[in-house]
C-alpha atoms as an extended CHARMM CRD file, in Angstrom:
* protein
*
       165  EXT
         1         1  UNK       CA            -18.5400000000      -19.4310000000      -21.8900000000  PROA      1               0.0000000000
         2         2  UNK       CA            -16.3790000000      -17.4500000000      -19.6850000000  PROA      2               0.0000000000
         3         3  UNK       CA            -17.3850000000      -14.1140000000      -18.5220000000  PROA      3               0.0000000000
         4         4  UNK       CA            -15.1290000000      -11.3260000000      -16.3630000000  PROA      4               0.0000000000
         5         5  UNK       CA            -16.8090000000       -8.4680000000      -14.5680000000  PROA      5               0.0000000000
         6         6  UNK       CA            -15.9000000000       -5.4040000000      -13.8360000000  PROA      6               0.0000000000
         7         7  UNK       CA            -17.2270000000       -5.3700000000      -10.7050000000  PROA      7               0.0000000000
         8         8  UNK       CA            -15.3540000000       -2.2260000000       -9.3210000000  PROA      8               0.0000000000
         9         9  UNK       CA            -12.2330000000       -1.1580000000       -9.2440000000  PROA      9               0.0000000000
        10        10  UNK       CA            -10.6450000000       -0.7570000000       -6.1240000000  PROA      10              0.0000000000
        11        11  UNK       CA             -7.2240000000        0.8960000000       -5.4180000000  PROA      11              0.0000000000
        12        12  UNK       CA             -5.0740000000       -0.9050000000       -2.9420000000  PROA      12              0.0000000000
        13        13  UNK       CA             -2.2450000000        0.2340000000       -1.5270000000  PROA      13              0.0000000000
        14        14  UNK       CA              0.3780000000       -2.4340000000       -1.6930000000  PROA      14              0.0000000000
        15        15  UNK       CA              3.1960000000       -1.2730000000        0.8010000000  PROA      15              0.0000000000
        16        16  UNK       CA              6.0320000000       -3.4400000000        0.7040000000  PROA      16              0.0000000000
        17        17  UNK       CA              7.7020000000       -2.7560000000        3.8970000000  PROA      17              0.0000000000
        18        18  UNK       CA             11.0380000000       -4.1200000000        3.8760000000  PROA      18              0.0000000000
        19        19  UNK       CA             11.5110000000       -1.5770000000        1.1900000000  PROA      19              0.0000000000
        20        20  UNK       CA             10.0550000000        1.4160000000        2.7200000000  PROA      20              0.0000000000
        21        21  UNK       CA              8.2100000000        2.3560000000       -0.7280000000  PROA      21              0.0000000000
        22        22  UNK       CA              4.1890000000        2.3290000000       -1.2700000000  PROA      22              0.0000000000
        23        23  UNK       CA              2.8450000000        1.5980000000       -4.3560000000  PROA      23              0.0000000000
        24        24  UNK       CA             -0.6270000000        2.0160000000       -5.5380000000  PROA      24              0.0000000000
        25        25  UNK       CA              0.3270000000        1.1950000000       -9.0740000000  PROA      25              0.0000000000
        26        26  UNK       CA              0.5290000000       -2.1730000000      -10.6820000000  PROA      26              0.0000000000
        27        27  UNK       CA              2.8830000000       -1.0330000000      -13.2910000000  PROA      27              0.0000000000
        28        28  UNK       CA              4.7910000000       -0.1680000000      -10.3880000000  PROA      28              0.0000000000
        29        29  UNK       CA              5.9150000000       -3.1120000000       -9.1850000000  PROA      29              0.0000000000
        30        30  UNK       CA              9.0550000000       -3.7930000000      -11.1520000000  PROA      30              0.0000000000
        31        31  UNK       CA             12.2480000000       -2.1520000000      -10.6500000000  PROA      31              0.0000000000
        32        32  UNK       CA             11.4090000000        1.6710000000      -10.6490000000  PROA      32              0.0000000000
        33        33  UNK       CA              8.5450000000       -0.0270000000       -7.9870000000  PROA      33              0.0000000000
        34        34  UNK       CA             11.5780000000       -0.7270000000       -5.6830000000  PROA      34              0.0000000000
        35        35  UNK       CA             12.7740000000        3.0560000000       -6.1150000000  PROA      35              0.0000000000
        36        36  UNK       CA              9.7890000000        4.4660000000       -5.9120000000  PROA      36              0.0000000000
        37        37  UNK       CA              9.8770000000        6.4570000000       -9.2150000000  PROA      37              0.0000000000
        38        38  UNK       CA              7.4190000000        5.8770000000      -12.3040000000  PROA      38              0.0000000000
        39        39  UNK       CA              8.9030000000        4.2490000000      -15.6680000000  PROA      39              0.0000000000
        40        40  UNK       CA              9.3250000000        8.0250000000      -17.2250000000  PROA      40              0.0000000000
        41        41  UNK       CA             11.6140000000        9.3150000000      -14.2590000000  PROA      41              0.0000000000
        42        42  UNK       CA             14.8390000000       10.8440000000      -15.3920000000  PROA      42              0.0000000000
        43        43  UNK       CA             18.1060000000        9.7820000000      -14.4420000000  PROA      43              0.0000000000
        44        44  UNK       CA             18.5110000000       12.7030000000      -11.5130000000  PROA      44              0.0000000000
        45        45  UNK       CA             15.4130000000       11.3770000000      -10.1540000000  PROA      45              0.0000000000
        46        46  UNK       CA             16.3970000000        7.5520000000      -10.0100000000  PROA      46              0.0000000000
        47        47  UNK       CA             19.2900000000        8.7570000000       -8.2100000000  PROA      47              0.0000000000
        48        48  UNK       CA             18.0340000000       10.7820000000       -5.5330000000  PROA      48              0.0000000000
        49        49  UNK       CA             14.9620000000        8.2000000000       -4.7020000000  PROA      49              0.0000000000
        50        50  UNK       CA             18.5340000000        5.7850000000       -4.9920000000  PROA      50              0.0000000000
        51        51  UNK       CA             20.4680000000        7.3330000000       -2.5200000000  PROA      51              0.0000000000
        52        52  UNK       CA             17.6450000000        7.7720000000       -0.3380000000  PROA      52              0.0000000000
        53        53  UNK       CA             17.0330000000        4.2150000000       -0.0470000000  PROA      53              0.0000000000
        54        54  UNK       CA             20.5450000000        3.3590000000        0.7400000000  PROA      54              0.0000000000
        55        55  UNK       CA             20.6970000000        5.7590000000        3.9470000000  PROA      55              0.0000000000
        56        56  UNK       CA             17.5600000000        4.2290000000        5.0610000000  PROA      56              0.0000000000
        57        57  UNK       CA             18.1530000000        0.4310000000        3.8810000000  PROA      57              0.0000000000
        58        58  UNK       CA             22.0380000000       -0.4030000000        4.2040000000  PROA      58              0.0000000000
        59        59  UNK       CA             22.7240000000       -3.2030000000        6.2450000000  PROA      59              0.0000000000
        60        60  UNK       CA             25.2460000000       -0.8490000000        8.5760000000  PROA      60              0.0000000000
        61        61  UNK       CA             21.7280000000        0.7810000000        9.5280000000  PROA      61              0.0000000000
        62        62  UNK       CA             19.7510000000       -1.3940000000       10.1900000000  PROA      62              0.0000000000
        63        63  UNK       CA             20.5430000000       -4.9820000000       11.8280000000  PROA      63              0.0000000000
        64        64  UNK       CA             17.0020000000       -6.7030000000        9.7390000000  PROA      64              0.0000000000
        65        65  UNK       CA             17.9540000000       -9.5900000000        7.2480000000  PROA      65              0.0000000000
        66        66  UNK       CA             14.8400000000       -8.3690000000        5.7750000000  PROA      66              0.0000000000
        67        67  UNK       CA             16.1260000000       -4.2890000000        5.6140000000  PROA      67              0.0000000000
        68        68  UNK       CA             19.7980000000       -6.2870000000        4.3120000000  PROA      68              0.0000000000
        69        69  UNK       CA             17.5810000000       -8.2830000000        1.1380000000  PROA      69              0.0000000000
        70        70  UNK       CA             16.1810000000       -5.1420000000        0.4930000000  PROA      70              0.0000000000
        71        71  UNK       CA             19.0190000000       -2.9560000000        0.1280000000  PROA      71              0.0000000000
        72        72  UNK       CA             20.4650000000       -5.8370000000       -2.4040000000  PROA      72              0.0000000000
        73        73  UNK       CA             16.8140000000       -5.2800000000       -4.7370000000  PROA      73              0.0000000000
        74        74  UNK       CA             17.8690000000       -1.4100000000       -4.1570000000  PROA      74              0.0000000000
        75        75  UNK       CA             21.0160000000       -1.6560000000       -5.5070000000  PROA      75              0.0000000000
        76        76  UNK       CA             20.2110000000       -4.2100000000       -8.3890000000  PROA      76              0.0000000000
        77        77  UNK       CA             17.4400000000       -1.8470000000       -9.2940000000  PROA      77              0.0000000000
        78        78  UNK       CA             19.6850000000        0.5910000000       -9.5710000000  PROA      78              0.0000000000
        79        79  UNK       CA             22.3260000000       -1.0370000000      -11.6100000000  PROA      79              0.0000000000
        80        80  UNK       CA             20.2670000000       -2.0400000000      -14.2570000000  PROA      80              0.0000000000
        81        81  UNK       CA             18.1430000000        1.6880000000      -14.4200000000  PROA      81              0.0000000000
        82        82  UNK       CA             21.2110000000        3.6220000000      -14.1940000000  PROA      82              0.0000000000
        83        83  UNK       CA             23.2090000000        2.3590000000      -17.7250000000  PROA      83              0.0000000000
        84        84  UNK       CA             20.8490000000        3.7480000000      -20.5280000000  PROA      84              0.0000000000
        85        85  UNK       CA             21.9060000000        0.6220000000      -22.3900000000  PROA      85              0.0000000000
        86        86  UNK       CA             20.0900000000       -1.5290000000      -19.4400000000  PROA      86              0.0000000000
        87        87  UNK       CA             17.2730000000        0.2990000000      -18.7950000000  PROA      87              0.0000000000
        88        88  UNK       CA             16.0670000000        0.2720000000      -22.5770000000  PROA      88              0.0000000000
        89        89  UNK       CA             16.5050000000       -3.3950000000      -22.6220000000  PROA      89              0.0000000000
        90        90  UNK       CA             14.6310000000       -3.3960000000      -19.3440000000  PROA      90              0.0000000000
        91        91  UNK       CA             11.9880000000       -0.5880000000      -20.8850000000  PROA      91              0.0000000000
        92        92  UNK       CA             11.2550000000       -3.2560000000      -23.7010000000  PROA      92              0.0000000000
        93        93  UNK       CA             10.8880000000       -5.9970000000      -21.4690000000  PROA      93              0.0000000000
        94        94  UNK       CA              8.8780000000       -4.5470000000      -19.3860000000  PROA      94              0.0000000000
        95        95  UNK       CA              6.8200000000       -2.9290000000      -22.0400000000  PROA      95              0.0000000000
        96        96  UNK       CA              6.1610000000       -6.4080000000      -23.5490000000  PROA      96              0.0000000000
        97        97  UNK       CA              5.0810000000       -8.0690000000      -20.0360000000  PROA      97              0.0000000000
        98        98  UNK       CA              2.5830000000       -5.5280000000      -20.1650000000  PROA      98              0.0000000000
        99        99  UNK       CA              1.0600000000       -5.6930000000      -22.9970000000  PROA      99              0.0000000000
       100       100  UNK       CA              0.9080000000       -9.5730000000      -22.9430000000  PROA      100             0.0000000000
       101       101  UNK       CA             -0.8830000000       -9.4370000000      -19.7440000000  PROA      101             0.0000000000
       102       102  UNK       CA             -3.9560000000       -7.1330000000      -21.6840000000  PROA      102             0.0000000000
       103       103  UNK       CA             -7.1360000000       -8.5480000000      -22.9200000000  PROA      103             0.0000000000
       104       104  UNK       CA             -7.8380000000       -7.7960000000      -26.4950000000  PROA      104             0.0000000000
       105       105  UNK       CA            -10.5470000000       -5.5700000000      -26.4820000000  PROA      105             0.0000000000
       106       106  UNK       CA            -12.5810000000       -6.1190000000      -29.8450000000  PROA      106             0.0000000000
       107       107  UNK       CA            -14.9000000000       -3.7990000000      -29.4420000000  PROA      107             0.0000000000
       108       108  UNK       CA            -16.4880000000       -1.2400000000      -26.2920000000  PROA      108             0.0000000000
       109       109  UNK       CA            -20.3700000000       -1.6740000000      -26.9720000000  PROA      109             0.0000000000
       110       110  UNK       CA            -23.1580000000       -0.1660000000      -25.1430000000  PROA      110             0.0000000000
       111       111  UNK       CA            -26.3980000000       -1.9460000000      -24.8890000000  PROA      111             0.0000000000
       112       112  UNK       CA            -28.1220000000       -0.9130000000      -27.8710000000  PROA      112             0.0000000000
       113       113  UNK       CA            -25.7120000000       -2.2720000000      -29.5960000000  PROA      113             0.0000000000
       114       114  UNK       CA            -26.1190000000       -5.8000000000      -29.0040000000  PROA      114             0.0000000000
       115       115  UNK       CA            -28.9980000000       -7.7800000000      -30.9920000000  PROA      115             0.0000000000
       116       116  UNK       CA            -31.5650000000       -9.3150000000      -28.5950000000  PROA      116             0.0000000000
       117       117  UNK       CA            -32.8410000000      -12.5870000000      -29.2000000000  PROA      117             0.0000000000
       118       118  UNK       CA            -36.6810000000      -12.5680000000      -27.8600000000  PROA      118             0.0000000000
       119       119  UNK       CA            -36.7870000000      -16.3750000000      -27.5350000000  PROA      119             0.0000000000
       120       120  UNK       CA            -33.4230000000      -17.2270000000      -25.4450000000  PROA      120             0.0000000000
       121       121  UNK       CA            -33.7210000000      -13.8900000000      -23.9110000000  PROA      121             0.0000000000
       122       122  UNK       CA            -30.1450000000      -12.9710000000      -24.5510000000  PROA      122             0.0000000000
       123       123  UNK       CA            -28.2590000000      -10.6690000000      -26.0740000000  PROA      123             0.0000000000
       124       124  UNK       CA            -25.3870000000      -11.2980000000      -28.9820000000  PROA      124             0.0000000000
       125       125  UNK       CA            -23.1150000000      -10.0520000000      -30.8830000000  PROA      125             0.0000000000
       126       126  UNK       CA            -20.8010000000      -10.9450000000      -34.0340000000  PROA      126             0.0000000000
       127       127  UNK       CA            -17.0250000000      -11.1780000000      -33.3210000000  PROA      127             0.0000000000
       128       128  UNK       CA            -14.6960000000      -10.5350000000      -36.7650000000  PROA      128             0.0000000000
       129       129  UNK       CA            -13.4490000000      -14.0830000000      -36.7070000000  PROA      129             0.0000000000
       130       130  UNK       CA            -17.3200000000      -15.3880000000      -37.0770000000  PROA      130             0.0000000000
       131       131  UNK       CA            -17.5670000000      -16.3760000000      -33.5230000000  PROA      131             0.0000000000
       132       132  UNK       CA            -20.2710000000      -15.1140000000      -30.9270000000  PROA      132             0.0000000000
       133       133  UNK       CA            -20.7760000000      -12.8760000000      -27.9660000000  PROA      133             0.0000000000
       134       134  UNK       CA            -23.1220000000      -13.9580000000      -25.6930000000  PROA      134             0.0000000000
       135       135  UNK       CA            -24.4900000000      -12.1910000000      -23.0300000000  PROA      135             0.0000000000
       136       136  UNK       CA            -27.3020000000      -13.6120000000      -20.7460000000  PROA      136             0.0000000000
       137       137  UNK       CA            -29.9230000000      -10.3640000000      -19.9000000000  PROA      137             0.0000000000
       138       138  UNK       CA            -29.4390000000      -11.4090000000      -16.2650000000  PROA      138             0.0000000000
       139       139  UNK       CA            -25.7010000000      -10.3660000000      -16.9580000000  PROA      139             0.0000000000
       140       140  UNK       CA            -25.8300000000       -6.7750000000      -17.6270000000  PROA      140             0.0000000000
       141       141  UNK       CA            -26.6150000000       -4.3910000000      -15.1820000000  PROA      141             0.0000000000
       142       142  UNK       CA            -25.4410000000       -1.4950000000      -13.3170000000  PROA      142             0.0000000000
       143       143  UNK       CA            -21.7850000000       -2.3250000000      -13.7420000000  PROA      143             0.0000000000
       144       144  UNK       CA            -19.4870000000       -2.5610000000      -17.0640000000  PROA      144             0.0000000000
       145       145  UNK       CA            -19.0030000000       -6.0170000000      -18.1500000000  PROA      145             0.0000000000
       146       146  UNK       CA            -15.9840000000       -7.8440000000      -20.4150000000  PROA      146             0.0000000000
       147       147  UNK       CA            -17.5610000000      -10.8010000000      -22.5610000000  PROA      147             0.0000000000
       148       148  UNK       CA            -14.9690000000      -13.2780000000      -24.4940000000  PROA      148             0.0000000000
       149       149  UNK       CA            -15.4620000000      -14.0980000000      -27.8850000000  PROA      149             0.0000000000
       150       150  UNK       CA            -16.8140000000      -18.2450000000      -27.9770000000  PROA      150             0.0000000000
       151       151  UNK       CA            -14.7490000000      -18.9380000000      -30.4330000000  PROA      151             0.0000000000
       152       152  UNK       CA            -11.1240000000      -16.6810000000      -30.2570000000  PROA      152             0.0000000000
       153       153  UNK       CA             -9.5660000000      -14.7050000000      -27.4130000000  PROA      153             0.0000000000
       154       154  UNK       CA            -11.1330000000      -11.4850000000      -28.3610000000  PROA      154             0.0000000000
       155       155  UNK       CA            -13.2450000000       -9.4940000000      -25.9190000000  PROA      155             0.0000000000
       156       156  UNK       CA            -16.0800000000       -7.2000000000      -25.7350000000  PROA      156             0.0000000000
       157       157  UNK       CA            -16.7060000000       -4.1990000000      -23.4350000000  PROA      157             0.0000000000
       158       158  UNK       CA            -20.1290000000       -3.7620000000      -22.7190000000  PROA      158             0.0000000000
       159       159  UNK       CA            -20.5670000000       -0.2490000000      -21.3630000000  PROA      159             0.0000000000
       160       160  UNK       CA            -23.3920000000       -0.1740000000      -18.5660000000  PROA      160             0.0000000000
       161       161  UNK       CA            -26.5170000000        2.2110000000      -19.1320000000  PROA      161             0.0000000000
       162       162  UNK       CA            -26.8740000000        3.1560000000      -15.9470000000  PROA      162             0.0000000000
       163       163  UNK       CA            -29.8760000000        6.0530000000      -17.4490000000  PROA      163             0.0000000000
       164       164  UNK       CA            -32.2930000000        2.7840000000      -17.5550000000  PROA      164             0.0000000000
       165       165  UNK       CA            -31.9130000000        1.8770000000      -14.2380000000  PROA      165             0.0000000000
């Protein structure tokens, strides 16, 4: 049985440096990552955060074979997200990545709604394709957990009660 925890989430600031742009956002790191704009900027905006990259990045600038790899991610970045045709096929591509990359969350369950089993002093709980959750007592705690189905690749969200603590 394989269990993930939420342990806690921690924010990290990933700053890529031979591009000058800090990104705190996993979605983020694609190609409005390298401009520093978020998936729903307008066209105006991917230009400006564009151009502004170029002054700073262009090889005549800067000596750096680093800076001079950079400013070639710049500019593909913003060949593909300046042709609307491009940038929807990007959109969709990068829309799919995504949402391949989620967990299939069955169900978010607190504690009380689990069924404890007195004798294996566990809890359980019934996934829709017949298979079982279960969850050790030891398991839950002060923290949120994410429990996978035995038998599919369904998960549970387990809330934690921190009240009975």
């Amino acid at each position: 049985m394989f269990h993930i925890r939420l342990q806690a989430l921690l924010i990290v600031l990933h700053t890529t440096s031979e591009l000058q742009v800090t990104s705190c956002d996993p979605v983020m790191d694609n190609l409005y990552g390298i401009l520093g704009c978020h998936k729903n900027a307008t066209y105006e905006e991917l230009k400006r955060k564009y151009q502004e990259l170029v002054l700073i990045n262009h090889p005549d600038k800067q000596r750096s074979i680093t800076l001079s790899a950079a400013f070639l991610k710049i500019d593909k970045a913003w060949k593909i997200l300046r042709d609307p045709e491009q940038r929807k096929l990007y959109d969709h591509h990068l829309t799919q990545q995504q949402l391949s990359e989620q967990p299939l969350i069955y169900a978010a369950l607190s504690i009380s709604d689990l069924h404890w089993h007195e004798d294996s002093s566990n809890y359980s709980y019934l996934c829709k394709c017949g298979g079982l959750y279960i969850i050790e007592h030891s398991e839950i705690g002060l923290e949120d957990c994410y429990v996978n189905c035995d038998d599919c690749s369904l998960i549970i969200h387990i809330k934690s009660d921190k009240s009975n603590f």
